[in-house]
Each structure stands twice: as structure tokens, then as C-alpha cells.
Coordinates of C-alpha atoms and ligand atoms in Angstrom, one line a residue:
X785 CA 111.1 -20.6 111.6
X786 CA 107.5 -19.8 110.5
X787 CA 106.5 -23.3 108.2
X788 CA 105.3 -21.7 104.6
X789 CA 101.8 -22.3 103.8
X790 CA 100.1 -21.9 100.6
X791 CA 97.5 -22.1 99.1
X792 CA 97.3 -25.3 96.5
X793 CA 94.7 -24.6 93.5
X794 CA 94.4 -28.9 92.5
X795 CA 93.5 -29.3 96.3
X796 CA 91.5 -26.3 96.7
X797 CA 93.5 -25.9 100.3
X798 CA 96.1 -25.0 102.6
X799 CA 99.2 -26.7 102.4
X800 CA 102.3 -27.1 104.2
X801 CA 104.9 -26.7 102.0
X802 CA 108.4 -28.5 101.8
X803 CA 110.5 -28.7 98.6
X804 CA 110.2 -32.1 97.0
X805 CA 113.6 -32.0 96.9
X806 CA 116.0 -30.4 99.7
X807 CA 118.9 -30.8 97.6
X808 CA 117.8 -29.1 94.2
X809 CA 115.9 -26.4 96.0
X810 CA 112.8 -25.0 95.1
X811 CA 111.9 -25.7 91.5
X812 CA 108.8 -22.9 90.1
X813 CA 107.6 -22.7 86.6
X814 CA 105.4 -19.5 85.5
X815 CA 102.9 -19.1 83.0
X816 CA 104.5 -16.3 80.8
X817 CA 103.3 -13.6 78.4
X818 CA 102.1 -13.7 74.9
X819 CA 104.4 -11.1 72.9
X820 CA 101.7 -10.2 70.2
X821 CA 101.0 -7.2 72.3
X822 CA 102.2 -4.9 75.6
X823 CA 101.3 -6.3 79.0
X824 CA 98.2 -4.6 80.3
X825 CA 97.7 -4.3 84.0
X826 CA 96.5 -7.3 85.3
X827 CA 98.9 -9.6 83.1
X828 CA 101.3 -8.0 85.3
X829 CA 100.0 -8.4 88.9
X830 CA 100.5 -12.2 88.1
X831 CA 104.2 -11.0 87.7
X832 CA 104.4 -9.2 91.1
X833 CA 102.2 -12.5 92.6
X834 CA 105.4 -14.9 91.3
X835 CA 107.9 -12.3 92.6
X836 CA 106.5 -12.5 96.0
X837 CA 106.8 -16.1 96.3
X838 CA 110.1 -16.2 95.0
X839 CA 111.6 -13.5 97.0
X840 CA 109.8 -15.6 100.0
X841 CA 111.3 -18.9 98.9
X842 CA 114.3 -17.0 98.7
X843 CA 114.4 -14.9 101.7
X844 CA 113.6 -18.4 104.0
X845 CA 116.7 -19.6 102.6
X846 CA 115.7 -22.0 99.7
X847 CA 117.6 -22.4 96.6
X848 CA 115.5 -21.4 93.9
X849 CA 115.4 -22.0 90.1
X850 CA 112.8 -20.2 88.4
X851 CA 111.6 -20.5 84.8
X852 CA 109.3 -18.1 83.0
X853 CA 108.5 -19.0 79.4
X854 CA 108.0 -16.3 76.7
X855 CA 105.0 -17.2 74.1
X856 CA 106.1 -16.2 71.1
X857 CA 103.8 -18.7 68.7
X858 CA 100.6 -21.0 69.3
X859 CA 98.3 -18.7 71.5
X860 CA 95.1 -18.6 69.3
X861 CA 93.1 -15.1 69.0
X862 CA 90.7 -17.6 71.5
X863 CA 91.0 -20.9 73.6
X864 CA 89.8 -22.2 70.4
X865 CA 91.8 -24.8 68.7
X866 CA 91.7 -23.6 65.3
X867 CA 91.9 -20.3 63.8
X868 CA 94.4 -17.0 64.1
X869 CA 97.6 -17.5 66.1
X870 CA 97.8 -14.1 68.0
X871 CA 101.4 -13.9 66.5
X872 CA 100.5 -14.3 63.4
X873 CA 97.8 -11.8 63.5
X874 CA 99.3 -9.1 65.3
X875 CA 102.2 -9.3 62.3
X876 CA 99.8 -8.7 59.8
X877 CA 98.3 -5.8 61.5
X878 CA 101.6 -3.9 62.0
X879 CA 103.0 -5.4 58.9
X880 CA 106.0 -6.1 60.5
X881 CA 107.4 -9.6 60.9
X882 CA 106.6 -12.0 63.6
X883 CA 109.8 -12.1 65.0
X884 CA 110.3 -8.2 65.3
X885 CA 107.0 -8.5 67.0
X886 CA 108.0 -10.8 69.6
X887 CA 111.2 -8.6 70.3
X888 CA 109.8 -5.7 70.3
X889 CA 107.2 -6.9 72.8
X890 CA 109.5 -9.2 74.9
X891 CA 111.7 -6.2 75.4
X892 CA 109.1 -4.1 76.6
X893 CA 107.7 -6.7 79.5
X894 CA 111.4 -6.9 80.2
X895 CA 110.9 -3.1 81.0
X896 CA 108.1 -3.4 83.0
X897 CA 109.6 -6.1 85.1
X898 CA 112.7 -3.9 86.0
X899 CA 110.3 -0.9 86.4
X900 CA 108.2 -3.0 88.8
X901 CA 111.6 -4.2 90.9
X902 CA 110.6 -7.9 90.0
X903 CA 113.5 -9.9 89.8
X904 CA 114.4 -11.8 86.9
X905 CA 113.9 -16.0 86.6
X906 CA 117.0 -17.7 86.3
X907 CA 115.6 -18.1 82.8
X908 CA 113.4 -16.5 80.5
X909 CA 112.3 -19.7 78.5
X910 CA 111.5 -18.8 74.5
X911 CA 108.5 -21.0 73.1
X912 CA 109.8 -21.0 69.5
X913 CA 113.5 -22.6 71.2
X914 CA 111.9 -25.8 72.2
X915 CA 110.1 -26.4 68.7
X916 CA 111.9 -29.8 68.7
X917 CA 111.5 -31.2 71.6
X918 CA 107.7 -30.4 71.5
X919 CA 107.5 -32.4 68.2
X920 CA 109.7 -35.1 70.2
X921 CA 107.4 -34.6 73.0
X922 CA 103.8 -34.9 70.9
X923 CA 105.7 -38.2 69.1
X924 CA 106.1 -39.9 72.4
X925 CA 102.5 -39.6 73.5
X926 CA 101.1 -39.5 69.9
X927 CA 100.3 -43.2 69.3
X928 CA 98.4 -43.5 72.9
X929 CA 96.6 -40.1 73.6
X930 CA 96.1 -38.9 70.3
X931 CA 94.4 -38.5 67.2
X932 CA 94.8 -36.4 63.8
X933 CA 92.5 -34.4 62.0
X934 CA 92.8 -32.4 58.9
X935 CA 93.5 -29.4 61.2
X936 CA 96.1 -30.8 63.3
X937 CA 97.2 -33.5 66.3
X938 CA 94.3 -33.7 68.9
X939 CA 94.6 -34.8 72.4
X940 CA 91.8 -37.5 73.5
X941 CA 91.4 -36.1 77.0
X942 CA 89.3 -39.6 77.9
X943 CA 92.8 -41.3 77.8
X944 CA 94.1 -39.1 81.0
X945 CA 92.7 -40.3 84.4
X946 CA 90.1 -37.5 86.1
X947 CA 91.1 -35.0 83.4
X948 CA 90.2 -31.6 84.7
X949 CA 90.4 -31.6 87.7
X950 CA 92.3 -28.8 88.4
X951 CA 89.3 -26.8 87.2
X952 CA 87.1 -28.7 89.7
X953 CA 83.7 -28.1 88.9
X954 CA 82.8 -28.4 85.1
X955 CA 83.1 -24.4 83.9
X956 CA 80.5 -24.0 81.0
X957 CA 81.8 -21.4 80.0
X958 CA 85.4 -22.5 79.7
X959 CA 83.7 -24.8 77.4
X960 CA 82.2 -22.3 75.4
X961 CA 85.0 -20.9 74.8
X962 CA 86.2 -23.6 73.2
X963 CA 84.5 -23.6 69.5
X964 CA 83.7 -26.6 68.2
X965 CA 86.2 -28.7 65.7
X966 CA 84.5 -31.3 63.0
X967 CA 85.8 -34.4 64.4
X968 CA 87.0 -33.8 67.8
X969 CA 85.9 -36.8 70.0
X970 CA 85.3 -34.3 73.0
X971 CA 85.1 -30.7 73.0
X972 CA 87.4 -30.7 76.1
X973 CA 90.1 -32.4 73.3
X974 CA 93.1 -30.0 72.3
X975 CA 95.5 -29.7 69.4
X976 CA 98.7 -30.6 70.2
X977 CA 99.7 -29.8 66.6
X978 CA 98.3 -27.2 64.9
X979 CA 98.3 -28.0 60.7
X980 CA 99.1 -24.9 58.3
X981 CA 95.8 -24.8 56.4
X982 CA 96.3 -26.0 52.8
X983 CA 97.5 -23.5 50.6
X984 CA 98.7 -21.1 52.8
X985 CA 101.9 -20.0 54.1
X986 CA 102.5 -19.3 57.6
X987 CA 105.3 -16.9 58.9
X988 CA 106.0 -19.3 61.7
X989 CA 105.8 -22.8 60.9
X990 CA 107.8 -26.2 60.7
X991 CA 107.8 -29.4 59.5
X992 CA 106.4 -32.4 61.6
X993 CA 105.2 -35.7 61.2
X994 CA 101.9 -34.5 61.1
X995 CA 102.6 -31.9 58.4
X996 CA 103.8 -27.9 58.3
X997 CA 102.5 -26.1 61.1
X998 CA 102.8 -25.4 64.6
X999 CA 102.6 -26.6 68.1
X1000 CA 99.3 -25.6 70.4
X1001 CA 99.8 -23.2 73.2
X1002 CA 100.0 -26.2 76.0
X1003 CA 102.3 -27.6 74.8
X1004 CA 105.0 -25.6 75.6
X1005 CA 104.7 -25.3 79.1
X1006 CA 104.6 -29.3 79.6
X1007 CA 107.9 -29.2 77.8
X1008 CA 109.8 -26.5 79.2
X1009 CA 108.9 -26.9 82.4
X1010 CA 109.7 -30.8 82.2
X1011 CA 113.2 -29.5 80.2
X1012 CA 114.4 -27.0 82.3
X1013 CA 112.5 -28.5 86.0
X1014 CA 111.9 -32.2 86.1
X1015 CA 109.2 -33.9 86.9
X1016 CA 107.7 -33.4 89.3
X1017 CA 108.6 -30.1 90.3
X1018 CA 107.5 -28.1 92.9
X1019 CA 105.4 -24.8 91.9
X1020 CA 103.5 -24.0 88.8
X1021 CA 101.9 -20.3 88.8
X1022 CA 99.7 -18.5 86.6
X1023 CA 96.9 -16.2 86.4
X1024 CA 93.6 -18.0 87.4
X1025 CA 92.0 -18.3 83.9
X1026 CA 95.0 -21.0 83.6
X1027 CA 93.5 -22.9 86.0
X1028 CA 89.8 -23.6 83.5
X1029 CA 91.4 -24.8 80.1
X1030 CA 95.4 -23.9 80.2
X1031 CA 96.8 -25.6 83.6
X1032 CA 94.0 -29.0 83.1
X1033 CA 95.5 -29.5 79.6
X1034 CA 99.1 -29.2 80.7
X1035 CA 98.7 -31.9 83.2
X1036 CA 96.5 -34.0 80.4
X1037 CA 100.1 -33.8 78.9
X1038 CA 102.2 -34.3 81.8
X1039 CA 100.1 -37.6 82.5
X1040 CA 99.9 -39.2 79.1
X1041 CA 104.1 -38.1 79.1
X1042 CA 105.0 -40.0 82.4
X1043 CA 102.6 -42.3 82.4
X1044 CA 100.9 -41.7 85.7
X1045 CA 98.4 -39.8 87.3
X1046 CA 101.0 -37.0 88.2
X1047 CA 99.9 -33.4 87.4
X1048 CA 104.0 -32.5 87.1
X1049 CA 103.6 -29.5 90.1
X1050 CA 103.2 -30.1 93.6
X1051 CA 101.2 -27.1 93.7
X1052 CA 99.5 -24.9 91.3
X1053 CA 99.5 -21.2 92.2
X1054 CA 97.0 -18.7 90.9
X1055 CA 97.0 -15.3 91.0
X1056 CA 93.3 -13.4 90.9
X1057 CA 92.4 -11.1 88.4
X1058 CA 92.7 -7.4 88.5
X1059 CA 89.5 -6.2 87.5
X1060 CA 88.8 -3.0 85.6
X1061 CA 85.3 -2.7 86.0
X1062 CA 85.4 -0.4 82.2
X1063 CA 86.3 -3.0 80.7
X1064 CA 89.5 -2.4 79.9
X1065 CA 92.0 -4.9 80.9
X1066 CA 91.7 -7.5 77.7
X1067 CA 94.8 -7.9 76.0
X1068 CA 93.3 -9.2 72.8
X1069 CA 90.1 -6.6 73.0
X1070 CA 93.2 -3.4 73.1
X1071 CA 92.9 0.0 74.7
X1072 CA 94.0 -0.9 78.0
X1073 CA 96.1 0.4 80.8
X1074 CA 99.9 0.0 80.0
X1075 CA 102.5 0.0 83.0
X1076 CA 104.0 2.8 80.4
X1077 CA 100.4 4.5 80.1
X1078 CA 101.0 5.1 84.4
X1079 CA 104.2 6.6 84.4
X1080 CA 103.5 8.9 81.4
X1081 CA 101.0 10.2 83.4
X1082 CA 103.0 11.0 86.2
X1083 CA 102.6 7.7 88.6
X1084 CA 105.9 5.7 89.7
X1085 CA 105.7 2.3 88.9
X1086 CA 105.9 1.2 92.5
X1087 CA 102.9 2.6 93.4
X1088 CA 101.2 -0.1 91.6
X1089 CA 103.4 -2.7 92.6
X1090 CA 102.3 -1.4 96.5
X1091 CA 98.6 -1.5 94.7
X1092 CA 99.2 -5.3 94.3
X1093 CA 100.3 -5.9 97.3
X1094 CA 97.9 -4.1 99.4
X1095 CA 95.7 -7.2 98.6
X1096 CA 95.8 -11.0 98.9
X1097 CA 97.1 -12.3 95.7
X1098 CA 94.1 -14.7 95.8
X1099 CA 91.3 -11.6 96.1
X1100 CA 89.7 -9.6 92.7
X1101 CA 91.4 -6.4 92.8
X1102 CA 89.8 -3.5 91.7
X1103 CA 91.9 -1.2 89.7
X1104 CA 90.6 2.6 90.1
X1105 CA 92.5 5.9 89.4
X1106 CA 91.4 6.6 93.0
X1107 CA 92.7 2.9 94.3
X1108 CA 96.2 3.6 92.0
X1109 CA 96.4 7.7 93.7
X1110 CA 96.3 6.0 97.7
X1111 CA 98.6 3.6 96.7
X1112 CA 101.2 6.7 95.8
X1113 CA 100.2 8.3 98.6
X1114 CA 101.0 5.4 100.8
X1115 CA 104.3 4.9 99.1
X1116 CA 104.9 8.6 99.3
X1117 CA 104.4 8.6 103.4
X1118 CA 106.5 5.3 103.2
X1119 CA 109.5 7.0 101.0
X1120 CA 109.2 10.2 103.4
X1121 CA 109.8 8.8 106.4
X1122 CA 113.3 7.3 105.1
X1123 CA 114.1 10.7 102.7
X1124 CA 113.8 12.6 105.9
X1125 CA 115.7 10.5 108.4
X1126 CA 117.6 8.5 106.4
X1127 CA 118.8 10.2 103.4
X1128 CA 118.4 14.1 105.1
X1129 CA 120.7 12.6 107.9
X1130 CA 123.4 11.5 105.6
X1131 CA 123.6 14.7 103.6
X1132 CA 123.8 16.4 106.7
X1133 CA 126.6 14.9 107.4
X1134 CA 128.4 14.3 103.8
X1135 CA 130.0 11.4 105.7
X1136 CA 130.8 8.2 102.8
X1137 CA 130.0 5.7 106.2
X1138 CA 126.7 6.8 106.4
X1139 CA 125.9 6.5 102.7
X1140 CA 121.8 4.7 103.3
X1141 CA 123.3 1.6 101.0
X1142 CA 125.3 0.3 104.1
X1143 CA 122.0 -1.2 105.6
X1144 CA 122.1 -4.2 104.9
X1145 CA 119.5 -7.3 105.5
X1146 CA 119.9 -9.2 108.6
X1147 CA 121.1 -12.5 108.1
X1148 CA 118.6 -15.2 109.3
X1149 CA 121.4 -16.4 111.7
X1150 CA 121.7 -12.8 112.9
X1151 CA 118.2 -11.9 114.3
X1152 CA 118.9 -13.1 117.6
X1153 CA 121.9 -11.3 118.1
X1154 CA 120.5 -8.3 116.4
X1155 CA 117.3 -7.9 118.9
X1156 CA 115.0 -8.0 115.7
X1157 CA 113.4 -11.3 115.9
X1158 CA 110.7 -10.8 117.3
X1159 CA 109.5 -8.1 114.5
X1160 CA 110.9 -10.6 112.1
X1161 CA 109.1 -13.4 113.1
X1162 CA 105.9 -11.4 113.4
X1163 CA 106.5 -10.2 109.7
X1164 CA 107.5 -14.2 108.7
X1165 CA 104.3 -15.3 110.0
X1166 CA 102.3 -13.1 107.6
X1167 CA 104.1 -13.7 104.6
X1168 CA 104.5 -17.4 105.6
X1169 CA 100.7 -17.6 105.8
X1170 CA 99.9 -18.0 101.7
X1171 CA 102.2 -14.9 101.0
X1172 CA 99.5 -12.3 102.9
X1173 CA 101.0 -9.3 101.8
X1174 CA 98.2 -7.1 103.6
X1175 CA 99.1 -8.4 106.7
X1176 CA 102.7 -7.5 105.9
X1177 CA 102.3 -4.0 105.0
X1178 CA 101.1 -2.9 108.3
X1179 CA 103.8 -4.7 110.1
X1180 CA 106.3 -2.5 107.8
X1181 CA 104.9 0.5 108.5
X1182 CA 105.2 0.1 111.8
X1183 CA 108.9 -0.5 111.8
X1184 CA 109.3 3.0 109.9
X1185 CA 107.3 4.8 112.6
X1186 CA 108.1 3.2 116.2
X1187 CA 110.0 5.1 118.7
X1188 CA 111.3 2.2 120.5
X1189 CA 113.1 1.4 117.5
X1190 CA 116.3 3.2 117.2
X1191 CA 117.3 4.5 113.8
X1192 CA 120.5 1.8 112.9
X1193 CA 118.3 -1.1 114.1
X1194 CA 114.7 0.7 112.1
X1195 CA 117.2 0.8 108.6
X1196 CA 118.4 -2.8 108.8
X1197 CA 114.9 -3.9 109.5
X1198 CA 113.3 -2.3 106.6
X1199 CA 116.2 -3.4 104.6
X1200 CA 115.7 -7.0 105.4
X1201 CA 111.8 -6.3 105.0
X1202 CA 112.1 -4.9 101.7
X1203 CA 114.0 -8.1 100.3
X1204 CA 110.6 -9.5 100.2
X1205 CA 108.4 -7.0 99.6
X1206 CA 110.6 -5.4 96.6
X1207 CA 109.5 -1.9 97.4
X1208 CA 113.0 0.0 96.7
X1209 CA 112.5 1.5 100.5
X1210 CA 116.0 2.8 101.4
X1211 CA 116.9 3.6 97.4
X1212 CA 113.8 5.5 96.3
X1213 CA 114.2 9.3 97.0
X1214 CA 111.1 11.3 97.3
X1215 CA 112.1 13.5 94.1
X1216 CA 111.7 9.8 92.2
X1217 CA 108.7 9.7 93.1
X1218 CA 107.5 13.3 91.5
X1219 CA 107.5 12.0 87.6
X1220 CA 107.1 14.1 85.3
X1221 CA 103.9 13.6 83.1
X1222 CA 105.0 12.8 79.2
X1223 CA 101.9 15.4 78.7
X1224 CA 103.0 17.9 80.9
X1225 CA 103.3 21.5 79.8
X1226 CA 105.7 23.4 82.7
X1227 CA 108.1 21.6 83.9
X1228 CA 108.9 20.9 88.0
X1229 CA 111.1 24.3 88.4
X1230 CA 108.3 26.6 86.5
X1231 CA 105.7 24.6 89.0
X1232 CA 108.5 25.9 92.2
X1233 CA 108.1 29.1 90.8
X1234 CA 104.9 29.5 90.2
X1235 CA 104.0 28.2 93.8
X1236 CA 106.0 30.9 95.3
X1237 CA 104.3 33.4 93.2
X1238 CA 100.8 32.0 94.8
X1239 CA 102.4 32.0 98.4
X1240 CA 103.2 35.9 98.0
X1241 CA 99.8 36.4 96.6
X1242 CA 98.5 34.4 99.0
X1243 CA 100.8 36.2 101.9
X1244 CA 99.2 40.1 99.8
X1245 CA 95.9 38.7 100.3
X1246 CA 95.0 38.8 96.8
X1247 CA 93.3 35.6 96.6
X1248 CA 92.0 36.5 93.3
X1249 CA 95.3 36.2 91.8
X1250 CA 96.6 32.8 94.0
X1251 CA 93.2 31.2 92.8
X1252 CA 94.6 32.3 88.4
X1253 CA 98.1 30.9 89.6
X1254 CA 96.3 27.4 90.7
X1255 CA 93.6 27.6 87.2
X1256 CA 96.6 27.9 85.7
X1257 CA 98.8 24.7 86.6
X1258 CA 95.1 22.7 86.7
X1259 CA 94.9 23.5 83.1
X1260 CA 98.6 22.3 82.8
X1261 CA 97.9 19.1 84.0
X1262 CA 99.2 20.0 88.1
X1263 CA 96.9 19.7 91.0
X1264 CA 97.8 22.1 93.8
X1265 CA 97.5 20.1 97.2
X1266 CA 97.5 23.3 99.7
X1267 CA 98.6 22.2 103.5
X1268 CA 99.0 18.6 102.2
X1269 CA 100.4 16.4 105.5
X1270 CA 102.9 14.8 103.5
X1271 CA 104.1 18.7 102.6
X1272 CA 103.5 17.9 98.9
X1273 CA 103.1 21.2 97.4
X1274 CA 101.5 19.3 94.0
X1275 CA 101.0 16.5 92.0
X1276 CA 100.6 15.6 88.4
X1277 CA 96.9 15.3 88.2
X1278 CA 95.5 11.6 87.3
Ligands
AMP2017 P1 99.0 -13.6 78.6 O1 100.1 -12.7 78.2 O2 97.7 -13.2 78.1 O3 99.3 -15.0 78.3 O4 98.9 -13.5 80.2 C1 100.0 -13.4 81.1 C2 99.5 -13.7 82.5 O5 98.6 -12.8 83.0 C3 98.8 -15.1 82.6 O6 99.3 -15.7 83.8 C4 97.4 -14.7 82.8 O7 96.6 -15.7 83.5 C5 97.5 -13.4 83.6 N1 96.3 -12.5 83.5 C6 95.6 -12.2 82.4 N2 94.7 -11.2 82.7 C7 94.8 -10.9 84.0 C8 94.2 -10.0 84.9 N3 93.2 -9.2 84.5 N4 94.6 -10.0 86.2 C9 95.6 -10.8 86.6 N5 96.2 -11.7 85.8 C10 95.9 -11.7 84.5
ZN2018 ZN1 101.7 -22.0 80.4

């Protein structure tokens, strides 16, 4: 089979990739979400980036464990060091407390991750959990790598060999981020333990050597991931803004922890940024697009999920209304092709043996035997080269279209397909695709109707009154697509 390849971030290249362990499988760790707030957009194409490579992992036959943590204290309102935890802050704001915060937000990634078809880790790993073995963990590196302020425990990065170098190249403005603490050897130095200020009560807080307070945000990951993964493990993701201050302090910790130059991953995975060019995909900043926000107005989650994919997961990516609408188109021709012959087929028939959920993926063993390996291997080769999901997508499309293909053979293809590319191919109906928009005025029978009106009209000639039928669903929010080659009659307008 195809060798995987990806692409390592602390090498800047190409990698063949082998578990460090055959026995234990495929150990990944994933930078997860802050709960202060709903996940915007782009937190979540880092999400459908770490699904990718573990349905990949999986689908060549690894064992996998899989750990995403949930950060439910010590991200600051900044990459400062001191200042507003984002917990905190967002508490005050709703006056709720913390901890109805962080549920209420948890629960609602854990929506957007089934809505997205992203499978779940084998464990969702809760920051405020591990509070004692973070203060075990800061004890037993205390005495050599750090030093205490009146604000908190600082890490002395000069103790770690080559300290950022994960970021390669000096970022100033990674730096600048960081504001500057009175008495901090370095301004690269981080708080490993952040001190309640004097006087004040936090919501979330605990008792240390170093005083009330509460761990910094990199510490978590060094000691979950250690926890729950070993050292060293195989794959550490997150979104590419880890890779400046986040990832570099993590293995600061990892190296002062195991006393080596280990970073603790193999390789360090990041995902590029989808870009809004309005402006609007900063968590902290507010007022941007919601996974929610999509599908009240009418779009099916997948269709972003297919946005995601339609580029490298190394590549910006441009998030447009118009990029979002020929992503549902191109699910919508995907989804046709299988409602029609697939699902039409078995209704036809009413026969239980036919039901579309006896197609099955091919088992690895079975491609020979099948007459499908050659399509496989072509499709392994493209996910196998640094999970290039735009070379994939072509391939799939393909398979739903060729003649020489016959129909049993096309349906256990696509199935076997779709275990890596999560798309929901042979369950997705076309009607799931028509959501209704939360705003909407008429619902989808009063659209039917209406369209039949504006085909008699139409069929009478009087334009005049067809044109007033299609005003009329604009103003209602539904776009009339006349002699659309998909034979959409309309869509909720975006
Ligand atoms: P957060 O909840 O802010 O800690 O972020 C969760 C994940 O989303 C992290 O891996 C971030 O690096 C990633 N991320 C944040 N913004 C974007 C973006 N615009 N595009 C892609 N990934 C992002
Ligand atoms: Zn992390």
C-alpha cells in the first residue's frame, strides 16, 4: 500500500510516516477549543483537518487513540501572560457561572462536530480535570526551568535547548503579542502558574505551592497529552497560530519534563487558516460566522465540510457566501447522482435487500478480489500524499459518474471512499439537503405550490404574473433557479 506522507511543521518537510510504535498504534493529540465562546468557522476547519487524518490513519488500518482536550480555564483574553482569562471574562459578561459557560459551550462544539460528520476522539480531555497533575507537573520542572514573580510561575525559555524552533524564523509579531511582564528574564518566558491577584477572588482557582491561582494555557497540553499519550507520541495538530507561541512553549515543557531535547510529537500538524477577508472570523473580536449561523440560513452543514476539503489543509482558504453556495452545489450534484440511482432504485422496488445501507466498505484485503484496486489505489495515493483532499475529490466524482462502473461495484466504492472523506454519500437524501431557513416565511409545500402556480402562468403566457409569483418568494427569502441542471426548482437565498 501507498506509504503516508505528511507534512512535518518542526522540519518544515515531507515525511514518511511510520508509527513510533506498531504495537500501540497511532497516538494523535489535538489542540482543542476554548469554551468561553461558540466555534466560529475557521476554529472548525482545524476540526475537519484532524478528522481527515484520523479517518486516514484509520482507513490504512492503524490503531488509533485520539485525544482532544477541552479548554475550560487559562486561555488569556491575549497570548499575554497576565491579565483576563477568557473564562473568567466571558462569565462576567453573561453573568452566569464559569462552569455553565464551559457546558453550555462544550455542548455546542459537540453539535457542530456531529453536524460536520467528524468523529469523536477516543477522549475528549477536560483542562480543569488535570489541575493536579499540572501542579505535579510545574513542581517537577519548577526548581530547574523556572522562576516566580508576584504574578505567577515563569518558564526561563534559555534553560530549553533551541527553544522555538518550531516557529523557525523569529515572528515579531508573535512577540508582540506577548505584553511585557516586570521581571520576566525574556519576553519569550511564559507563566506556568498564573497567581490570583491579591485581593481578588477568582471563580476558578486553586491552591498551589506558588499560591491561589491557575495554571497557563500550555500547560495543559504538555500534560494531557503526556497523561493520556506518552512520550513521545506520534502526532500533535493544531491550527497554525499554535505553531508561533502555543506548540514552541509546549515543547519548552516537554523538554525541561523529560530532560532531553525531545519536542514530545514526532510530527506537528497544522492546519491553515480560513480567512474571512471582513474580518470576521476572531473568536475573541465576536460577530462571526457560527456553523449554526449556516444552517439557519438554509446551508447543510456538509457543504462546508466539502468547502474544507475542496482545499489543501495546508492552503489559506477563503470563506465567501459564493465559495460556501459551489460547495452545496457540488454536494448537491454529488447527493443527486446516489438519490436518483441509488435510493430511487430501491423505492422502486420496496425490496428490504436493496435498502442503500447494505453497501458496505471494501475491506483492504478484499480489493483484489473486488476488481476495485486500481481506483483505490489511485484514491490512496492522493490522500496518502499529506492528506490532499483536492486531489481526492475528483477521483470520487469520477466513481459516481463512470459508465464502466457498474452500479453494485460504483455503491461499495463510494462507500469505502466516503470512510475517509466523511461526506454522508450513500445516507444523505437530496430533501436533507433543502433546509429550511430559521428566517423563512413560507414553508417548502407553500414554495411547491407556488411554483406550480408560476408554471401555469408561465404555460398562459402571462409573464407578468410568473415574474409577481418569483418577487414574491425573493422577498421571502427563496431564490427561484428556472431550468437549473441539477432540476432544483429553488433555494433558500444566501
Ligand atoms: P481556540 O478555540 O481559539 O483555542 O481555537 C481552536 C482551534 O482553531 C485551534 O487549533 C486554532 O489554531 C484554530 N483556529 C483558530 N482560528 C482559525 C482559523 N481562522 N482558521 C483555521 N483554524 C483556526
Ligand atoms: Zn494545546
Amino acid at each position: 500500500m501507498p506509504g503516508l506522507t505528511l507534512y512535518n511543521s518542526l522540519t518544515r518537510s515531507l515525511e514518511a510516516f511510520e508509527p513510533l510504535d506498531q504495537a500501540r498504534g497511532v497516538r494523535v493529540y489535538s489542540c482543542g477549543p476554548t469554551v468561553y465562546n461558540y466555534a466560529h468557522l475557521g476554529n472548525l476547519r482545524a476540526y475537519v483537518f484532524t478528522d481527515t487524518l484520523s479517518r486516514t490513519l484509520t482507513w490504512k488500518g492503524y490503531p488509533l487513540t485520539h485525544i482532544i482536550n477541552i479548554t475550560d480555564v487559562g486561555h488569556l483574553t491575549s497570548d499575554a501572560d497576565a491579565g483576563d482569562d477568557k473564562m473568567e471574562a466571558a462569565a462576567r459578561a453573561q453573568a452566569r457561572s464559569i462552569w455553565e459557560i464551559a457546558a453550555h459551550y462544550t455542548d455546542a462544539f459537540k453539535a457542530n462536530i456531529r453536524d460536520l460528520n467528524i468523529r469523536e476522539p477516543s477522549r475528549w480531555s477536560v483542562a480543569t480535570d488535570h489541575i493536579a497533575e499540572m501542579i505535579d507537573f510545574a513542581k517537577q520542572i519548577a526548581i530547574d526551568h523556572c522562576y516566580e514573580l508576584d504574578t505567577g510561575l515563569y518558564f526561563d525559555t534559555s534553560t530549553v535547548a533551541d527553544y522555538g524552533r518550531l516557529a523557525g524564523a523569529q515572528d515579531d509579531a508573535a512577540e508582540g503579542r506577548i505584553d511585557p511582564v516586570a521581571g520576566k528574564r525574556h519576553p519569550q518566558d511564559f507563566a506556568i502558574w498564573r497567581k490570583s491577584p491579591p485581593g481578588e477572588q477568582r471563580q476558578m482557582e486553586w491552591d498551589s505551592p506558588w499560591g491561589m491561582g491557575a495554571p497557563g494555557w500550555h500547560l495543559e497540553c504538555s500534560v494531557m497529552s503526556l497523561k493520556y499519550l506518552g512520550a513521545p507520541f506520534d502526532i500533535h495538530t493544531g491550527g497554525i497560530d499554535h505553531r508561533e507561541i502555543h506548540h514552541p512553549n509546549e515543547i519548552a515543557q516537554n523538554q525541561a519534563f523529560c530532560g532531553c531535547s525531545d519536542s514530545g510529537a514526532h510530527f506537528w500538524m497544522h492546519n491553515n487558516f480560513l480567512v474571512d477577508r471582513s474580518g470576521k472570523m476572531s473568536k475573541s473580536k465576536g460577530g462571526f460566522t457560527t456553523l449554526q449561523s449556516l444552517i439557519d440560513a438554509g446551508v447543510h452543514p456538509l457543504a462546508y465540510r466539502l468547502l474544507c476539503l475542496q482545499a489543501h489543509y495546508r492552503s489559506e482558504l477563503e470563506f465567501s457566501t459564493e465559495n460556501l453556495a459551489a460547495a452545496l452545489v457540488r454536494l448537491k450534484r454529488m447527493i443527486k447522482v446516489v438519490d436518483v440511482q441509488l435510493w430511487r432504485e430501491y423505492e422502486a422496488t420496496g425490496d428490504a435487500v436493496n435498502h442503500p445501507s447494505r453497501y458496505l466498505p471494501i475491506p483492504r484485503e478484499k480489493w483484489a478480489e473486488a476488481d476495485v484496486a486500481g481506483v483505490l489505489t489511485d484514491f490512496e495515493a492522493a490522500i496518502s500524499q499529506d492528506l490532499n483532499t483536492p486531489r481526492c475529490l475528483p477521483l470520487l466524482e469520477e466513481v459516481l459518474v463512470d459508465p464502466t462502473i457498474d452500479n453494485t461495484k460504483r455503491w461499495h466504492l463510494i462507500a469505502t471512499i466516503d470512510e475517509v472523506l466523511g461526506l454522508n454519500l450513500l445516507s444523505t437524501r437530496r430533501s436533507d439537503l433543502r433546509i429550511r431557513p430559521a428566517s423563512a416565511t413560507v414553508c417548502a409545500e407553500d414554495i411547491e405550490a407556488r411554483l406550480v402556480e408560476r408554471k401555469e402562468a408561465r404555460a398562459g403566457k402571462d409573464f407578468a404574473r410568473s415574474d409577481a409569483i418569483r418577487d414574491e418568494l425573493a422577498a421571502a427569502g427563496v431564490e427561484v433557479m428556472d431550468g437549473d441542471p441539477l432540476g432544483w426548482d429553488w433555494k433558500p437565498a444566501l
